Coordinates of C-alpha atoms in Angstrom, one line a residue:
Chain A
M1 CA 0.0 0.0 0.0
S2 CA 1.5 3.3 -1.1
N3 CA 0.9 6.5 0.8
I4 CA -1.0 9.3 -0.8
Q5 CA 2.0 11.5 -1.3
Q6 CA 3.8 8.8 -3.2
L7 CA 0.8 8.3 -5.4
N8 CA 0.4 12.0 -6.0
D9 CA 4.0 12.2 -7.0
L10 CA 3.4 9.3 -9.4
A11 CA 0.4 11.2 -10.8
T12 CA 2.6 14.2 -11.5
Q13 CA 5.1 12.1 -13.2
V14 CA 2.4 10.5 -15.3
R15 CA 1.2 14.0 -16.4
R16 CA 4.8 14.7 -17.4
D17 CA 4.9 11.5 -19.4
I18 CA 1.6 12.4 -21.2
L19 CA 2.8 15.8 -22.1
R20 CA 6.2 14.6 -23.4
M21 CA 4.7 11.7 -25.3
V22 CA 2.2 13.9 -27.1
H23 CA 4.7 16.7 -27.7
K24 CA 7.3 14.4 -29.2
V25 CA 5.2 13.2 -32.1
N26 CA 3.1 16.4 -32.2
S27 CA -0.1 14.3 -32.0
G28 CA -2.3 12.6 -29.5
H29 CA -4.9 13.5 -26.8
P30 CA -3.5 15.2 -23.7
G31 CA -6.8 16.8 -22.4
G32 CA -8.7 13.6 -21.5
S33 CA -5.5 11.9 -20.5
L34 CA -4.6 14.5 -18.0
G35 CA -8.1 14.5 -16.6
C36 CA -8.1 10.8 -15.9
T37 CA -4.6 10.6 -14.4
E38 CA -5.8 10.2 -10.8
F39 CA -8.3 7.6 -11.8
F40 CA -5.7 5.4 -13.5
I41 CA -3.2 5.8 -10.6
A42 CA -5.9 4.8 -8.2
M43 CA -7.1 1.8 -10.2
Y44 CA -3.7 0.3 -10.9
N45 CA -2.2 1.0 -7.5
E46 CA -5.0 0.9 -5.0
I47 CA -8.2 -0.5 -6.4
M48 CA -7.6 -3.5 -8.7
E49 CA -6.4 -6.9 -7.6
L50 CA -3.7 -7.7 -10.1
K51 CA -1.4 -10.7 -10.7
D52 CA 2.2 -10.3 -11.5
G53 CA 2.9 -10.4 -15.2
F54 CA 0.3 -10.3 -17.9
D55 CA -1.8 -12.9 -19.7
M56 CA -4.7 -12.3 -22.0
D57 CA -7.3 -14.3 -20.1
G58 CA -6.6 -12.6 -16.7
I59 CA -8.1 -15.4 -14.6
D60 CA -8.0 -14.6 -10.9
E61 CA -7.4 -10.9 -11.2
D62 CA -9.4 -7.8 -11.9
L63 CA -9.6 -6.6 -15.5
F64 CA -9.7 -3.1 -16.9
F65 CA -11.0 -2.0 -20.3
L66 CA -10.4 1.4 -21.7
S67 CA -13.3 2.2 -24.1
N68 CA -12.3 5.7 -25.0
G69 CA -9.0 4.6 -26.5
H70 CA -7.8 8.1 -27.5
I71 CA -6.6 8.7 -24.0
S72 CA -4.0 6.1 -24.6
P73 CA -1.1 8.3 -23.2
V74 CA -2.4 8.0 -19.6
F75 CA -3.1 4.3 -20.1
Y76 CA 0.4 3.6 -21.5
S77 CA 2.2 5.7 -18.9
V78 CA 0.4 4.1 -16.0
L79 CA 0.9 0.6 -17.4
A80 CA 4.6 1.3 -17.9
R81 CA 5.0 2.8 -14.5
K82 CA 3.3 -0.3 -13.0
G83 CA 5.8 -2.5 -14.8
Y84 CA 3.8 -4.0 -17.6
F85 CA 6.5 -2.9 -20.1
P86 CA 9.7 -0.8 -20.0
V87 CA 9.1 2.9 -19.2
E88 CA 11.6 3.8 -22.0
E89 CA 9.1 2.4 -24.5
L90 CA 7.0 5.5 -23.9
N91 CA 9.5 7.1 -26.2
T92 CA 8.0 5.2 -29.2
F93 CA 4.4 6.4 -28.7
R94 CA 2.7 6.8 -32.1
M95 CA 5.9 6.1 -34.0
I96 CA 6.5 3.5 -36.7
D97 CA 7.1 -0.1 -35.5
S98 CA 5.9 0.7 -32.0
R99 CA 3.7 -1.3 -29.7
L100 CA 2.2 2.0 -28.5
Q101 CA -0.2 2.6 -31.3
G102 CA -2.1 5.9 -31.4
H103 CA -5.1 4.0 -30.0
P104 CA -4.5 0.8 -27.9
T105 CA -4.5 -2.5 -29.6
T106 CA -3.8 -6.2 -28.9
H107 CA -2.3 -6.4 -32.3
E108 CA 1.2 -5.4 -31.3
G109 CA 1.1 -7.5 -28.1
L110 CA 1.5 -4.7 -25.6
P111 CA 1.1 -6.2 -22.1
G112 CA -1.9 -4.7 -20.2
V113 CA -4.1 -4.2 -23.3
R114 CA -6.9 -6.8 -23.8
V115 CA -8.9 -5.3 -26.6
A116 CA -8.4 -2.6 -29.3
S117 CA -10.3 0.6 -28.7
G118 CA -10.5 3.9 -30.5
S119 CA -13.7 3.5 -32.6
L120 CA -15.9 4.6 -29.7
G121 CA -18.7 2.9 -28.0
Q122 CA -17.6 -0.7 -28.0
G123 CA -15.8 -1.1 -24.7
M124 CA -18.8 -1.7 -22.5
S125 CA -20.0 -4.6 -24.5
V126 CA -16.5 -6.2 -24.3
A127 CA -16.2 -5.6 -20.6
I128 CA -19.6 -7.2 -20.1
G129 CA -18.5 -10.2 -22.0
A130 CA -15.4 -10.5 -19.9
A131 CA -17.5 -10.2 -16.7
L132 CA -19.8 -13.0 -18.0
A133 CA -16.7 -15.1 -18.6
K134 CA -15.6 -14.5 -15.0
K135 CA -19.0 -15.7 -13.8
L136 CA -18.7 -18.9 -16.0
N137 CA -15.2 -19.5 -14.7
K138 CA -16.4 -19.0 -11.1
D139 CA -13.7 -16.3 -10.8
N140 CA -14.8 -13.7 -8.2
H141 CA -12.7 -10.9 -9.4
L142 CA -14.2 -7.7 -10.9
V143 CA -14.2 -6.1 -14.3
Y144 CA -13.8 -2.3 -14.7
S145 CA -14.2 -0.1 -17.7
L146 CA -13.8 3.6 -18.5
H147 CA -15.8 5.6 -21.0
G148 CA -15.9 9.2 -22.1
D149 CA -19.1 11.1 -21.4
G150 CA -19.3 12.1 -25.1
E151 CA -18.7 8.5 -26.0
L152 CA -22.1 7.6 -24.5
Q153 CA -23.6 9.3 -27.6
E154 CA -22.8 6.0 -29.4
G155 CA -25.9 3.8 -29.3
Q156 CA -24.1 0.6 -28.7
N157 CA -23.5 1.7 -25.1
W158 CA -27.2 1.7 -24.5
E159 CA -27.6 -1.8 -25.8
A160 CA -24.9 -2.8 -23.3
I161 CA -26.4 -0.7 -20.5
M162 CA -29.7 -2.4 -21.0
Y163 CA -28.1 -5.9 -21.2
A164 CA -25.9 -5.5 -18.1
A165 CA -28.9 -4.6 -15.9
G166 CA -31.3 -7.0 -17.5
N167 CA -28.9 -9.9 -16.9
K168 CA -27.6 -8.8 -13.5
V169 CA -24.0 -8.4 -14.5
D170 CA -23.0 -7.3 -11.0
N171 CA -19.3 -8.1 -11.1
Y172 CA -18.8 -5.1 -13.3
I173 CA -18.1 -1.4 -12.6
A174 CA -18.3 1.0 -15.5
T175 CA -16.9 4.5 -15.0
V176 CA -17.8 7.5 -17.0
D177 CA -15.2 10.3 -17.3
Y178 CA -17.6 13.1 -16.9
N179 CA -15.7 16.2 -18.0
G180 CA -18.4 17.7 -20.2
Q181 CA -16.1 18.2 -23.2
Q182 CA -15.7 16.4 -26.5
I183 CA -13.8 17.2 -29.6
D184 CA -16.2 19.7 -31.1
G185 CA -17.0 21.5 -27.9
A186 CA -19.0 21.1 -24.7
T187 CA -21.1 17.9 -24.7
N188 CA -24.1 20.1 -23.9
D189 CA -23.5 22.0 -27.2
V190 CA -22.6 19.0 -29.4
L191 CA -25.4 16.7 -28.2
P192 CA -26.8 17.2 -24.7
M193 CA -27.1 13.9 -22.8
G194 CA -29.3 15.1 -20.0
D195 CA -29.1 13.6 -16.6
L196 CA -26.7 10.7 -17.0
R197 CA -27.2 9.5 -13.4
A198 CA -31.0 9.3 -14.0
K199 CA -30.5 7.5 -17.3
F200 CA -28.3 4.8 -15.8
E201 CA -30.7 4.4 -12.8
A202 CA -33.6 4.2 -15.1
F203 CA -31.9 1.3 -16.9
G204 CA -31.5 -0.4 -13.6
W205 CA -27.9 0.4 -12.6
D206 CA -26.6 1.3 -9.1
V207 CA -25.0 4.7 -9.6
L208 CA -22.6 6.7 -7.5
E209 CA -20.7 9.9 -8.2
I210 CA -17.2 11.0 -7.4
K211 CA -17.4 14.7 -7.3
E212 CA -13.7 15.4 -7.0
G213 CA -12.4 13.1 -9.8
N214 CA -9.0 14.8 -9.7
D215 CA -8.5 14.3 -6.0
L216 CA -6.6 11.1 -5.6
E217 CA -8.0 10.3 -2.1
A218 CA -11.6 11.0 -3.3
V219 CA -11.1 8.8 -6.3
I220 CA -9.7 5.9 -4.2
N221 CA -12.5 6.2 -1.6
G222 CA -15.1 6.5 -4.3
M223 CA -13.9 3.4 -6.2
K224 CA -13.6 1.5 -2.9
E225 CA -17.2 2.4 -2.2
A226 CA -18.1 1.2 -5.8
K227 CA -16.6 -2.2 -5.0
T228 CA -18.8 -2.6 -2.0
R229 CA -21.8 -2.2 -4.3
T230 CA -20.9 -5.1 -6.5
G231 CA -22.4 -8.6 -6.1
K232 CA -25.8 -7.2 -5.3
G233 CA -27.7 -8.0 -8.5
K234 CA -27.0 -4.7 -10.3
P235 CA -24.1 -3.4 -12.5
V236 CA -22.4 -0.4 -10.9
C237 CA -21.8 2.9 -12.6
V238 CA -19.4 5.5 -11.3
I239 CA -19.8 9.1 -12.7
L240 CA -16.4 10.5 -12.2
H241 CA -16.4 14.3 -12.3
T242 CA -13.1 15.4 -13.9
V243 CA -11.5 18.4 -15.4
M244 CA -10.2 18.0 -18.9
G245 CA -6.5 19.0 -19.1
N246 CA -6.2 18.8 -15.3
G247 CA -2.8 19.8 -13.9
V248 CA -1.8 22.2 -16.7
D249 CA -3.5 25.6 -16.2
F250 CA -3.9 26.6 -19.9
M251 CA -5.3 23.2 -20.8
M252 CA -8.0 23.0 -18.2
H253 CA -11.8 23.4 -18.6
T254 CA -11.7 23.5 -22.4
H255 CA -12.0 21.1 -25.3
A256 CA -9.2 22.9 -27.1
W257 CA -6.6 20.3 -25.9
H258 CA -8.8 17.3 -26.6
G259 CA -6.6 16.2 -29.5
K260 CA -3.8 18.8 -29.8
A261 CA -0.2 18.6 -28.8
P262 CA 1.7 21.5 -27.1
N263 CA 4.4 23.3 -28.9
D264 CA 7.9 23.6 -27.4
E265 CA 7.2 26.6 -25.3
Q266 CA 3.8 25.3 -24.1
L267 CA 5.5 22.1 -23.1
E268 CA 8.0 23.9 -21.0
T269 CA 5.3 25.8 -19.2
A270 CA 3.3 22.6 -18.7
L271 CA 6.2 20.7 -17.4
A272 CA 7.2 23.5 -15.0
Q273 CA 3.7 23.0 -13.5
N274 CA 4.5 19.3 -13.1
P275 CA 8.0 18.9 -11.9
E276 CA 9.8 15.6 -12.3
T277 CA 9.2 13.2 -9.4
V278 CA 10.1 9.5 -9.9
G279 CA 12.1 10.2 -13.0
D280 CA 11.5 10.9 -16.7
Y281 CA 11.8 8.0 -19.1
Chain B
M1 CA -18.4 -38.9 -63.8
K2 CA -18.6 -39.6 -60.1
K3 CA -22.2 -39.8 -58.9
Y4 CA -23.5 -38.0 -55.9
T5 CA -26.7 -38.9 -54.2
D6 CA -29.0 -36.5 -52.4
T7 CA -29.8 -38.3 -49.2
G8 CA -32.7 -36.0 -48.4
K9 CA -33.0 -32.2 -48.6
K10 CA -32.0 -30.4 -45.4
D11 CA -31.1 -26.8 -44.6
T12 CA -27.5 -25.8 -43.9
R13 CA -28.6 -23.8 -40.8
S14 CA -29.8 -27.1 -39.3
G15 CA -26.3 -28.5 -39.9
F16 CA -25.0 -25.6 -37.8
G17 CA -27.5 -26.4 -35.1
A18 CA -26.6 -30.0 -35.1
G19 CA -22.9 -29.1 -34.9
M20 CA -23.6 -26.8 -31.9
T21 CA -25.4 -29.7 -30.2
V22 CA -22.3 -31.8 -30.5
L23 CA -20.0 -29.0 -29.4
G24 CA -22.3 -28.4 -26.4
R25 CA -21.6 -32.0 -25.3
T26 CA -17.9 -32.1 -26.2
N27 CA -16.3 -28.7 -25.7
P28 CA -17.1 -27.0 -22.4
N29 CA -15.5 -23.7 -23.6
V30 CA -18.0 -23.2 -26.4
V31 CA -20.7 -20.6 -25.6
A32 CA -23.4 -19.3 -27.9
L33 CA -24.9 -15.9 -28.3
C34 CA -28.0 -15.0 -30.2
A35 CA -29.8 -11.7 -31.2
D36 CA -33.4 -12.9 -30.9
L37 CA -33.2 -15.5 -33.6
V38 CA -32.8 -18.8 -31.8
G39 CA -35.4 -20.6 -33.9
S40 CA -33.9 -19.4 -37.1
L41 CA -30.4 -20.5 -36.0
K42 CA -31.5 -23.9 -34.9
I43 CA -29.7 -23.8 -31.6
Q44 CA -32.5 -24.7 -29.2
E45 CA -31.0 -28.1 -28.4
F46 CA -27.7 -26.5 -27.4
I47 CA -29.6 -24.1 -25.2
D48 CA -31.7 -26.8 -23.6
E49 CA -28.6 -28.8 -22.7
N50 CA -26.3 -25.9 -21.7
P51 CA -28.5 -23.1 -20.5
E52 CA -25.6 -21.4 -18.6
R53 CA -23.5 -21.3 -21.8
F54 CA -26.1 -19.4 -23.8
F55 CA -26.5 -15.6 -23.9
Q56 CA -29.7 -14.1 -25.3
V57 CA -28.7 -10.5 -26.1
G58 CA -31.9 -9.4 -27.7
I59 CA -32.1 -7.3 -30.8
A60 CA -28.7 -5.7 -30.3
E61 CA -26.2 -7.1 -32.7
A62 CA -23.4 -4.6 -32.0
N63 CA -23.6 -5.4 -28.3
M64 CA -23.5 -9.1 -29.1
M65 CA -20.3 -8.8 -31.1
G66 CA -18.6 -6.9 -28.2
I67 CA -19.8 -9.4 -25.6
A68 CA -18.5 -12.2 -27.7
A69 CA -15.1 -10.5 -27.9
G70 CA -15.1 -10.1 -24.1
L71 CA -16.1 -13.7 -23.5
T72 CA -12.9 -14.8 -25.2
I73 CA -11.0 -13.0 -22.4
G74 CA -11.2 -15.9 -20.0
G75 CA -10.9 -18.6 -22.6
K76 CA -14.4 -19.1 -23.9
I77 CA -15.1 -19.8 -27.6
P78 CA -18.1 -17.7 -28.5
F79 CA -20.4 -18.5 -31.4
T80 CA -22.6 -15.6 -32.4
G81 CA -25.8 -16.2 -34.3
T82 CA -28.1 -14.0 -36.4
F83 CA -28.9 -13.4 -40.0
A84 CA -25.9 -12.9 -42.3
N85 CA -27.0 -9.3 -43.0
F86 CA -27.0 -8.4 -39.4
S87 CA -23.9 -10.5 -38.7
T88 CA -21.7 -8.5 -41.1
G89 CA -22.8 -5.2 -42.6
R90 CA -24.7 -4.0 -39.5
V91 CA -21.8 -4.6 -37.2
Y92 CA -18.8 -4.3 -39.4
D93 CA -17.0 -1.8 -37.2
Q94 CA -17.6 -3.9 -34.1
I95 CA -16.2 -7.0 -35.8
R96 CA -13.3 -5.0 -37.2
Q97 CA -12.1 -3.4 -34.0
S98 CA -13.3 -5.7 -31.1
I99 CA -12.9 -9.0 -32.9
A100 CA -10.6 -9.0 -35.9
Y101 CA -8.1 -6.3 -35.0
S102 CA -8.1 -7.5 -31.5
G103 CA -7.4 -11.1 -32.6
K104 CA -10.3 -12.5 -30.7
N105 CA -11.4 -16.1 -31.1
V106 CA -15.0 -15.4 -32.0
K107 CA -17.0 -17.5 -34.5
I108 CA -19.5 -15.3 -36.4
C109 CA -22.2 -17.7 -37.5
A110 CA -24.6 -16.3 -40.1
S111 CA -27.8 -17.9 -41.3
H112 CA -30.1 -16.8 -44.1
A113 CA -27.2 -15.7 -46.3
G114 CA -27.7 -14.9 -50.0
L115 CA -30.8 -14.7 -52.1
T116 CA -32.3 -17.9 -50.9
L117 CA -33.7 -16.4 -47.7
G118 CA -36.5 -15.7 -50.2
E119 CA -39.7 -14.0 -49.5
D120 CA -38.4 -11.6 -46.8
G121 CA -36.7 -9.7 -49.6
A122 CA -33.6 -7.5 -50.0
T123 CA -33.5 -6.0 -46.5
H124 CA -32.9 -9.5 -45.0
Q125 CA -30.9 -11.0 -47.8
I126 CA -27.2 -10.2 -48.2
L127 CA -25.0 -10.6 -51.2
E128 CA -22.0 -8.7 -49.9
D129 CA -21.1 -10.5 -46.8
I130 CA -18.3 -12.7 -48.2
G131 CA -16.6 -9.6 -49.5
L132 CA -17.0 -7.7 -46.2
M133 CA -15.6 -10.5 -44.2
K134 CA -12.7 -11.6 -46.5
M135 CA -11.4 -8.1 -46.5
L136 CA -10.8 -8.2 -42.8
P137 CA -7.2 -9.1 -42.0
G138 CA -7.0 -12.4 -40.2
M139 CA -10.6 -13.4 -40.8
T140 CA -11.3 -17.0 -42.0
V141 CA -14.4 -17.2 -44.3
I142 CA -16.2 -20.5 -44.7
N143 CA -19.3 -21.2 -46.8
P144 CA -20.2 -24.9 -46.7
C145 CA -22.4 -26.6 -49.2
D146 CA -24.9 -28.8 -47.4
F147 CA -26.1 -30.0 -44.0
N148 CA -23.4 -32.5 -43.4
Q149 CA -20.6 -30.2 -44.4
T150 CA -22.0 -27.3 -42.3
K151 CA -22.1 -29.6 -39.3
A152 CA -18.5 -30.7 -39.9
A153 CA -17.5 -27.0 -40.4
T154 CA -19.1 -26.0 -37.2
L155 CA -17.1 -28.6 -35.3
A156 CA -13.9 -27.6 -37.1
V157 CA -14.1 -23.9 -36.4
A158 CA -14.3 -24.6 -32.7
E159 CA -10.8 -26.1 -32.9
H160 CA -9.4 -23.3 -35.0
Q161 CA -7.8 -20.4 -33.1
G162 CA -8.9 -17.0 -34.5
P163 CA -11.9 -15.3 -35.8
V164 CA -14.1 -17.1 -38.3
Y165 CA -17.1 -16.1 -40.5
L166 CA -19.3 -19.2 -41.0
R167 CA -22.0 -18.7 -43.6
F168 CA -25.1 -20.8 -44.2
G169 CA -28.6 -20.6 -45.4
R170 CA -32.3 -21.1 -44.9
P171 CA -33.8 -23.3 -47.6
K172 CA -33.6 -27.1 -47.7
V173 CA -31.0 -28.2 -50.3
A174 CA -29.5 -31.5 -51.4
N175 CA -27.5 -33.2 -48.7
F176 CA -24.8 -35.2 -50.6
T177 CA -21.5 -35.0 -48.8
P178 CA -20.5 -37.8 -46.3
E179 CA -22.0 -37.7 -42.9
D180 CA -18.6 -38.6 -41.2
Q181 CA -16.5 -36.2 -43.2
Q182 CA -13.5 -34.4 -41.7
F183 CA -13.5 -30.7 -42.4
E184 CA -10.1 -29.2 -43.2
I185 CA -10.2 -25.4 -43.2
G186 CA -8.6 -24.0 -46.3
K187 CA -8.6 -27.3 -48.2
A188 CA -10.6 -27.5 -51.4
I189 CA -12.5 -30.7 -52.2
M190 CA -12.3 -32.3 -55.6
L191 CA -15.8 -33.5 -56.4
N192 CA -15.4 -34.5 -60.0
E193 CA -12.3 -34.7 -62.1
G194 CA -12.5 -33.4 -65.6
T195 CA -10.4 -32.0 -68.5
D196 CA -12.3 -29.3 -70.4
V197 CA -13.3 -26.8 -67.8
T198 CA -13.0 -26.2 -64.0
I199 CA -16.1 -25.3 -62.1
I200 CA -15.3 -23.7 -58.8
A201 CA -18.3 -23.4 -56.5
T202 CA -19.2 -22.6 -53.0
G203 CA -22.3 -23.0 -50.8
H204 CA -25.6 -23.8 -52.4
L205 CA -24.1 -23.6 -55.8
V206 CA -21.9 -26.7 -55.3
W207 CA -24.9 -29.1 -55.9
E208 CA -26.0 -27.0 -58.8
S209 CA -22.5 -27.4 -60.3
L210 CA -22.7 -31.2 -60.0
I211 CA -26.0 -31.2 -61.9
A212 CA -24.5 -28.9 -64.5
A213 CA -21.5 -31.2 -64.8
E214 CA -23.8 -34.1 -65.6
A215 CA -25.6 -32.1 -68.2
L216 CA -22.3 -31.1 -69.7
E217 CA -21.1 -34.7 -69.8
A218 CA -24.1 -35.7 -71.8
N219 CA -22.9 -33.1 -74.3
G220 CA -19.4 -34.5 -74.3
I221 CA -17.9 -31.8 -72.1
S222 CA -15.7 -33.0 -69.2
A223 CA -16.1 -30.6 -66.2
E224 CA -13.9 -30.7 -63.1
V225 CA -16.0 -29.6 -60.1
I226 CA -14.3 -28.2 -57.0
N227 CA -16.0 -27.4 -53.8
I228 CA -14.4 -24.3 -52.2
H229 CA -15.9 -24.3 -48.7
T230 CA -13.2 -22.0 -47.4
I231 CA -13.0 -18.7 -49.3
K232 CA -10.3 -17.4 -47.1
P233 CA -7.7 -18.8 -46.9
L234 CA -8.2 -19.9 -50.4
D235 CA -6.7 -23.2 -51.6
E236 CA -4.7 -21.6 -54.4
E237 CA -2.8 -24.8 -55.1
A238 CA -5.9 -26.8 -55.9
I239 CA -7.3 -24.0 -58.2
L240 CA -4.0 -23.7 -60.1
A241 CA -3.5 -27.4 -60.5
S242 CA -7.0 -27.7 -62.0
V243 CA -6.8 -24.8 -64.3
A244 CA -3.3 -25.9 -65.6
K245 CA -5.2 -29.0 -66.8
T246 CA -8.5 -27.4 -68.1
G247 CA -7.4 -23.9 -69.1
C248 CA -10.7 -22.2 -68.2
V249 CA -12.9 -21.6 -65.2
V250 CA -16.4 -20.9 -64.1
T251 CA -16.9 -19.7 -60.6
A252 CA -20.3 -20.1 -58.9
E253 CA -21.6 -18.5 -55.7
E254 CA -24.7 -17.0 -54.2
H255 CA -23.1 -13.6 -53.7
N256 CA -22.4 -10.4 -55.5
Y257 CA -19.9 -10.6 -58.4
Y258 CA -18.0 -7.9 -56.6
G259 CA -16.0 -9.1 -53.6
G260 CA -17.0 -12.8 -53.8
L261 CA -15.3 -16.1 -54.5
G262 CA -15.0 -15.3 -58.2
E263 CA -12.8 -12.3 -57.6
S264 CA -10.6 -14.3 -55.2
V265 CA -10.1 -16.9 -57.9
A266 CA -9.5 -14.3 -60.6
R267 CA -6.8 -12.8 -58.4
V268 CA -5.0 -16.1 -58.1
L269 CA -5.3 -16.8 -61.8
V270 CA -4.2 -13.4 -63.0
K271 CA -1.1 -13.6 -60.8
N272 CA -0.1 -17.1 -61.7
H273 CA -1.8 -18.5 -64.7
P274 CA -4.2 -16.2 -66.6
A275 CA -7.2 -18.1 -68.0
P276 CA -10.7 -17.3 -69.3
Q277 CA -13.1 -17.1 -66.4
E278 CA -16.9 -16.7 -66.2
F279 CA -18.8 -15.7 -63.1
I280 CA -22.0 -17.1 -61.8
A281 CA -22.9 -14.5 -59.2
T282 CA -25.4 -11.6 -58.9
N283 CA -24.4 -8.6 -61.0
D284 CA -24.2 -5.7 -58.5
T285 CA -27.9 -5.8 -57.5
F286 CA -30.0 -6.1 -54.4
G287 CA -32.3 -9.1 -54.2
E288 CA -36.1 -9.1 -54.0
S289 CA -39.0 -11.2 -52.6
G290 CA -39.7 -14.6 -54.2
T291 CA -39.3 -18.3 -53.6
P292 CA -35.6 -19.5 -53.5
D293 CA -36.0 -21.3 -56.7
Q294 CA -37.6 -18.4 -58.5
L295 CA -34.8 -16.1 -57.3
M296 CA -32.1 -18.5 -58.3
E297 CA -33.6 -18.7 -61.7
K298 CA -34.2 -14.9 -62.1
Y299 CA -30.7 -14.0 -60.9
G300 CA -28.9 -16.8 -62.9
L301 CA -27.6 -18.8 -60.0
N302 CA -28.7 -22.4 -61.0
N303 CA -27.4 -25.3 -62.9
K304 CA -28.8 -24.1 -66.2
A305 CA -26.9 -20.8 -65.8
I306 CA -23.7 -22.7 -65.0
V307 CA -24.0 -24.8 -68.2
K308 CA -24.4 -21.6 -70.2
A309 CA -21.4 -20.0 -68.5
V310 CA -19.3 -23.1 -69.3
E311 CA -20.3 -23.0 -73.0
K312 CA -19.3 -19.3 -73.0
V313 CA -16.0 -19.8 -71.3
L314 CA -15.1 -22.7 -73.6
E315 CA -15.7 -20.4 -76.6
R316 CA -13.3 -17.9 -75.1
K317 CA -10.8 -20.7 -74.4
Q318 CA -10.8 -21.7 -78.0
A319 CA -10.5 -18.1 -79.2
A320 CA -7.3 -17.7 -77.1
P321 CA -5.4 -20.9 -77.5
S322 CA -2.2 -19.4 -76.1
M323 CA -3.8 -19.2 -72.7
N324 CA -4.9 -22.8 -72.7
V325 CA -2.1 -24.7 -71.1
Q326 CA 0.7 -23.8 -68.7
G327 CA 4.2 -23.7 -70.2

């Protein structure tokens, strides 16, 4: 069990990783990645029960599925920092012959990745399938997934949301990164989704919210609470309130950095706000 | 020529159902998913015997493909079932990302393929599915010809590691292949040896090709008939060996001319051994309502059409003698 200061230091380092990865290839998605840093740190260091090493089937461990694959920088950084693959490999993000594709894939055999994602809206179905396999295998571990709020505009999610409740997939926690932004602007301007909590509840889910989604302790406590809600006949949804671009002042609260890399000067400013902690790759 | 006997007309989808029943008893990792078409897919016996291994997903094909991909994570071998149209075109992106690109061991099992779905008409028929599936990297595409072969194929794909598209149909057709056959993915089956023309057929058109070959023999034309149950990977060796002997080809399939078996064969020929080829396939059209026999007649997908195509390709072969024989 790490202490909160160590985990916050790790989060700062992960934000540095995200910024440097995206800057190096002048492409990628820093905004959502920065907003979900605390969530990923919490999941991989405090919440999920994980085996040593990686195998695709993940029997007797918790599983995580990233549905909004464009926030691959935070996923890759946290996986590397957890030891799934060498941290130096972050240098190859989005480059030719790399296992770190722009959007995650199993195709290149990167440990930690169990399904390709990028084309939005598919991850919840996959996570449900993995949760059903756990039930068939009498494996009591949990399945987690993360989805963008804008991603819920894809209709397949609602097929999956209906299925999970209707079939009591209660070994599953779906988390919505509720930052209110998507590539073309605020979700309320692009396609308003109304009351997400009410929608999930109406479909039969147990819903809880984490209001401070960029406060590591709040995220850890909230996800621990979510775990206590599993096994009770309902799938669990966590609405995680985050700030897009969190940790870099000029990237926060705007969709402008959804899919744009900082220039040299902007990188320096951003890195100064997130000084090196456990060491750059 | 070799004689084949129809042991009694049966639908290929029932061959799938019979195969699933066997798999339910022999392979504990096999699970089945269906999008509200259990009766059409003939899997009730599997469900009755293995209720915990069946997932009814409702009318939600995209979700079904994703759940199937997820079930492989944990070692299950999911077989998804719905009509061919909704198994492919409706969920192409889900198959592409969550199954094919992700390398998941999902068996996409599609009934009511082609025109012979019949009266339901074009919205429920599909003539593009072979093309859609064969274009996906890593996808195996199988289109068996009768009940027995569909059952054998169903058993074989469970043993194969990787995504498979297994295509079958609704109407009752001649059942003429051996009940105890071994099904080897990617291996063509020589049904009748001949010297004048090669007829390469898949699915419901294989039996029609055998009838056509008999009619041709009566006219003194020796037709070699090859059953290509696996369109991808294609048995290029068998095709080239036959065409080296006969010098011309007719391909026959219940599918659009574009993207089907015929184009796959043409690619092999043009690269290795160019030869005159005629295509029995629909010509860039949607289907329509009608009985299966009426539709096969109207769209030129029966034994009579194959005979005409053979006559045409033989004329072309004679007009281009330099292309006849290899070397």
